[in-house]
């Protein structure tokens, strides 16, 4: 499984990469939403992990761009990974098109559980790019 992680913090990317390595997944890194959108144009990913607070374009805006696509990549599963703890943030992320929301620091079991829920939904008739 190839996962794209859009996150401006190098250490956060490293921690999640180490977790995904355990699962045998490969991870492509983007240090900005703009770079992530370019990589999505050029490659296929089974899943995206997206931080919300980044310089330039924020994660919710990036999710909006992805969901507005007219190709199959518009349906790529998205897990928001954020340190923001606003009370209504989960609802905002889901309304924007995220499939799951995780709060930092991300625990390996929480990440794998979220990924598993997405894969299970896809097996029940959803699609994964």
PDB file of C-alpha atoms in Angstrom:
ATOM      1  CA  UNK A   1       0.000   0.000   0.000  1.00  0.00           C
ATOM      2  CA  UNK A   2       1.364   3.408  -0.981  1.00  0.00           C
ATOM      3  CA  UNK A   3       0.391   6.259   1.347  1.00  0.00           C
ATOM      4  CA  UNK A   4       0.981   9.976   0.816  1.00  0.00           C
ATOM      5  CA  UNK A   5       1.560  11.981   4.012  1.00  0.00           C
ATOM      6  CA  UNK A   6       1.106  15.733   3.595  1.00  0.00           C
ATOM      7  CA  UNK A   7       2.730  17.245   6.684  1.00  0.00           C
ATOM      8  CA  UNK A   8       5.082  20.186   7.118  1.00  0.00           C
ATOM      9  CA  UNK A   9       6.875  18.797  10.201  1.00  0.00           C
ATOM     10  CA  UNK A  10       9.718  16.436   9.302  1.00  0.00           C
ATOM     11  CA  UNK A  11       9.690  14.685  12.702  1.00  0.00           C
ATOM     12  CA  UNK A  12       5.966  13.908  12.445  1.00  0.00           C
ATOM     13  CA  UNK A  13       6.547  12.468   8.974  1.00  0.00           C
ATOM     14  CA  UNK A  14       9.384  10.315  10.286  1.00  0.00           C
ATOM     15  CA  UNK A  15       7.317   8.919  13.163  1.00  0.00           C
ATOM     16  CA  UNK A  16       4.427   7.976  10.881  1.00  0.00           C
ATOM     17  CA  UNK A  17       6.794   6.529   8.273  1.00  0.00           C
ATOM     18  CA  UNK A  18       8.271   4.255  10.941  1.00  0.00           C
ATOM     19  CA  UNK A  19       4.753   3.105  11.862  1.00  0.00           C
ATOM     20  CA  UNK A  20       3.824   2.428   8.247  1.00  0.00           C
ATOM     21  CA  UNK A  21       7.071   0.527   7.715  1.00  0.00           C
ATOM     22  CA  UNK A  22       5.930  -1.911  10.406  1.00  0.00           C
ATOM     23  CA  UNK A  23       2.774  -2.562   8.372  1.00  0.00           C
ATOM     24  CA  UNK A  24       4.748  -3.021   5.160  1.00  0.00           C
ATOM     25  CA  UNK A  25       3.293   0.147   3.633  1.00  0.00           C
ATOM     26  CA  UNK A  26       5.349   2.643   1.669  1.00  0.00           C
ATOM     27  CA  UNK A  27       5.028   6.339   2.361  1.00  0.00           C
ATOM     28  CA  UNK A  28       5.649   9.285   0.093  1.00  0.00           C
ATOM     29  CA  UNK A  29       6.238  12.579   1.878  1.00  0.00           C
ATOM     30  CA  UNK A  30       5.015  16.050   0.958  1.00  0.00           C
ATOM     31  CA  UNK A  31       6.021  18.983   3.148  1.00  0.00           C
ATOM     32  CA  UNK A  32       3.214  21.231   1.915  1.00  0.00           C
ATOM     33  CA  UNK A  33      -0.334  20.913   0.646  1.00  0.00           C
ATOM     34  CA  UNK A  34       0.731  22.304  -2.710  1.00  0.00           C
ATOM     35  CA  UNK A  35       3.411  19.623  -3.077  1.00  0.00           C
ATOM     36  CA  UNK A  36       0.931  16.964  -1.988  1.00  0.00           C
ATOM     37  CA  UNK A  37      -1.549  18.005  -4.667  1.00  0.00           C
ATOM     38  CA  UNK A  38       1.220  17.877  -7.305  1.00  0.00           C
ATOM     39  CA  UNK A  39       2.251  14.400  -6.167  1.00  0.00           C
ATOM     40  CA  UNK A  40      -1.364  13.236  -6.278  1.00  0.00           C
ATOM     41  CA  UNK A  41      -1.564  14.476  -9.884  1.00  0.00           C
ATOM     42  CA  UNK A  42       1.488  12.384 -10.779  1.00  0.00           C
ATOM     43  CA  UNK A  43       0.948   9.198  -8.745  1.00  0.00           C
ATOM     44  CA  UNK A  44      -1.685   6.861  -7.373  1.00  0.00           C
ATOM     45  CA  UNK A  45      -2.001   6.442  -3.615  1.00  0.00           C
ATOM     46  CA  UNK A  46      -4.138   4.025  -1.644  1.00  0.00           C
ATOM     47  CA  UNK A  47      -4.614   6.596   1.089  1.00  0.00           C
ATOM     48  CA  UNK A  48      -3.677  10.140   2.095  1.00  0.00           C
ATOM     49  CA  UNK A  49      -2.728  11.406   5.528  1.00  0.00           C
ATOM     50  CA  UNK A  50      -3.172  15.174   5.732  1.00  0.00           C
ATOM     51  CA  UNK A  51      -2.141  17.642   8.424  1.00  0.00           C
ATOM     52  CA  UNK A  52      -4.418  20.640   8.847  1.00  0.00           C
ATOM     53  CA  UNK A  53      -2.098  23.448   9.906  1.00  0.00           C
ATOM     54  CA  UNK A  54       0.605  24.099   7.329  1.00  0.00           C
ATOM     55  CA  UNK A  55       2.147  27.233   5.874  1.00  0.00           C
ATOM     56  CA  UNK A  56       0.461  28.265   2.656  1.00  0.00           C
ATOM     57  CA  UNK A  57      -2.537  26.100   1.860  1.00  0.00           C
ATOM     58  CA  UNK A  58      -4.096  24.402   4.890  1.00  0.00           C
ATOM     59  CA  UNK A  59      -5.258  20.805   4.996  1.00  0.00           C
ATOM     60  CA  UNK A  60      -8.987  21.526   4.767  1.00  0.00           C
ATOM     61  CA  UNK A  61      -8.429  23.548   1.608  1.00  0.00           C
ATOM     62  CA  UNK A  62      -6.307  20.736   0.161  1.00  0.00           C
ATOM     63  CA  UNK A  63      -9.050  18.208   0.954  1.00  0.00           C
ATOM     64  CA  UNK A  64     -11.525  20.474  -0.829  1.00  0.00           C
ATOM     65  CA  UNK A  65      -9.306  20.483  -3.938  1.00  0.00           C
ATOM     66  CA  UNK A  66      -9.012  16.700  -3.842  1.00  0.00           C
ATOM     67  CA  UNK A  67     -12.744  16.096  -3.421  1.00  0.00           C
ATOM     68  CA  UNK A  68     -13.480  18.565  -6.258  1.00  0.00           C
ATOM     69  CA  UNK A  69     -11.448  16.538  -8.770  1.00  0.00           C
ATOM     70  CA  UNK A  70     -13.315  14.967 -11.655  1.00  0.00           C
ATOM     71  CA  UNK A  71     -11.262  11.770 -11.773  1.00  0.00           C
ATOM     72  CA  UNK A  72     -11.093   8.665  -9.586  1.00  0.00           C
ATOM     73  CA  UNK A  73      -8.530  10.340  -7.327  1.00  0.00           C
ATOM     74  CA  UNK A  74     -11.343  12.476  -5.912  1.00  0.00           C
ATOM     75  CA  UNK A  75     -12.353   9.428  -3.896  1.00  0.00           C
ATOM     76  CA  UNK A  76      -8.966   8.569  -2.412  1.00  0.00           C
ATOM     77  CA  UNK A  77      -9.398   7.904   1.326  1.00  0.00           C
ATOM     78  CA  UNK A  78      -8.158  10.744   3.521  1.00  0.00           C
ATOM     79  CA  UNK A  79      -7.163  10.605   7.174  1.00  0.00           C
ATOM     80  CA  UNK A  80      -6.641  13.977   8.828  1.00  0.00           C
ATOM     81  CA  UNK A  81      -3.751  13.982  11.302  1.00  0.00           C
ATOM     82  CA  UNK A  82      -3.810  17.095  13.477  1.00  0.00           C
ATOM     83  CA  UNK A  83      -2.716  18.577  16.785  1.00  0.00           C
ATOM     84  CA  UNK A  84      -5.651  20.998  16.721  1.00  0.00           C
ATOM     85  CA  UNK A  85      -8.133  20.129  19.453  1.00  0.00           C
ATOM     86  CA  UNK A  86     -11.019  22.469  18.605  1.00  0.00           C
ATOM     87  CA  UNK A  87     -14.311  20.970  19.750  1.00  0.00           C
ATOM     88  CA  UNK A  88     -15.987  20.926  16.338  1.00  0.00           C
ATOM     89  CA  UNK A  89     -12.857  20.100  14.336  1.00  0.00           C
ATOM     90  CA  UNK A  90     -13.738  16.448  13.733  1.00  0.00           C
ATOM     91  CA  UNK A  91     -17.109  17.465  12.277  1.00  0.00           C
ATOM     92  CA  UNK A  92     -15.449  20.122  10.102  1.00  0.00           C
ATOM     93  CA  UNK A  93     -12.963  17.606   8.730  1.00  0.00           C
ATOM     94  CA  UNK A  94     -15.621  15.009   7.959  1.00  0.00           C
ATOM     95  CA  UNK A  95     -17.821  17.668   6.332  1.00  0.00           C
ATOM     96  CA  UNK A  96     -14.852  18.710   4.162  1.00  0.00           C
ATOM     97  CA  UNK A  97     -14.471  15.147   2.910  1.00  0.00           C
ATOM     98  CA  UNK A  98     -12.070  13.442   5.315  1.00  0.00           C
ATOM     99  CA  UNK A  99     -12.793   9.789   6.039  1.00  0.00           C
ATOM    100  CA  UNK A 100     -11.148   9.681   9.480  1.00  0.00           C
ATOM    101  CA  UNK A 101      -9.581  12.136  11.938  1.00  0.00           C
ATOM    102  CA  UNK A 102      -6.636  11.355  14.215  1.00  0.00           C
ATOM    103  CA  UNK A 103      -5.151  13.630  16.839  1.00  0.00           C
ATOM    104  CA  UNK A 104      -1.421  14.005  17.479  1.00  0.00           C
ATOM    105  CA  UNK A 105       0.519  12.398  18.885  1.00  0.00           C
ATOM    106  CA  UNK A 106      -0.726   9.550  16.745  1.00  0.00           C
ATOM    107  CA  UNK A 107      -0.502   6.091  18.298  1.00  0.00           C
ATOM    108  CA  UNK A 108       0.290   3.203  15.989  1.00  0.00           C
ATOM    109  CA  UNK A 109      -2.848   1.283  16.960  1.00  0.00           C
ATOM    110  CA  UNK A 110      -5.041   4.344  16.296  1.00  0.00           C
ATOM    111  CA  UNK A 111      -3.463   4.796  12.850  1.00  0.00           C
ATOM    112  CA  UNK A 112      -3.853   1.138  11.938  1.00  0.00           C
ATOM    113  CA  UNK A 113      -7.434   1.075  13.268  1.00  0.00           C
ATOM    114  CA  UNK A 114      -8.361   4.090  11.118  1.00  0.00           C
ATOM    115  CA  UNK A 115      -6.706   2.559   8.068  1.00  0.00           C
ATOM    116  CA  UNK A 116      -8.485  -0.732   8.742  1.00  0.00           C
ATOM    117  CA  UNK A 117     -11.884   0.970   8.969  1.00  0.00           C
ATOM    118  CA  UNK A 118     -11.263   2.632   5.608  1.00  0.00           C
ATOM    119  CA  UNK A 119     -10.159  -0.637   4.005  1.00  0.00           C
ATOM    120  CA  UNK A 120     -13.197  -2.418   5.447  1.00  0.00           C
ATOM    121  CA  UNK A 121     -15.526   0.228   4.008  1.00  0.00           C
ATOM    122  CA  UNK A 122     -13.838  -0.168   0.627  1.00  0.00           C
ATOM    123  CA  UNK A 123     -14.326  -3.938   0.805  1.00  0.00           C
ATOM    124  CA  UNK A 124     -18.026  -3.319   1.438  1.00  0.00           C
ATOM    125  CA  UNK A 125     -18.418  -1.527  -1.882  1.00  0.00           C
ATOM    126  CA  UNK A 126     -16.321   1.619  -1.634  1.00  0.00           C
ATOM    127  CA  UNK A 127     -13.297   2.187  -3.791  1.00  0.00           C
ATOM    128  CA  UNK A 128      -9.648   2.786  -3.095  1.00  0.00           C
ATOM    129  CA  UNK A 129      -7.488   4.321  -5.798  1.00  0.00           C
TER     130      UNK A 129
END
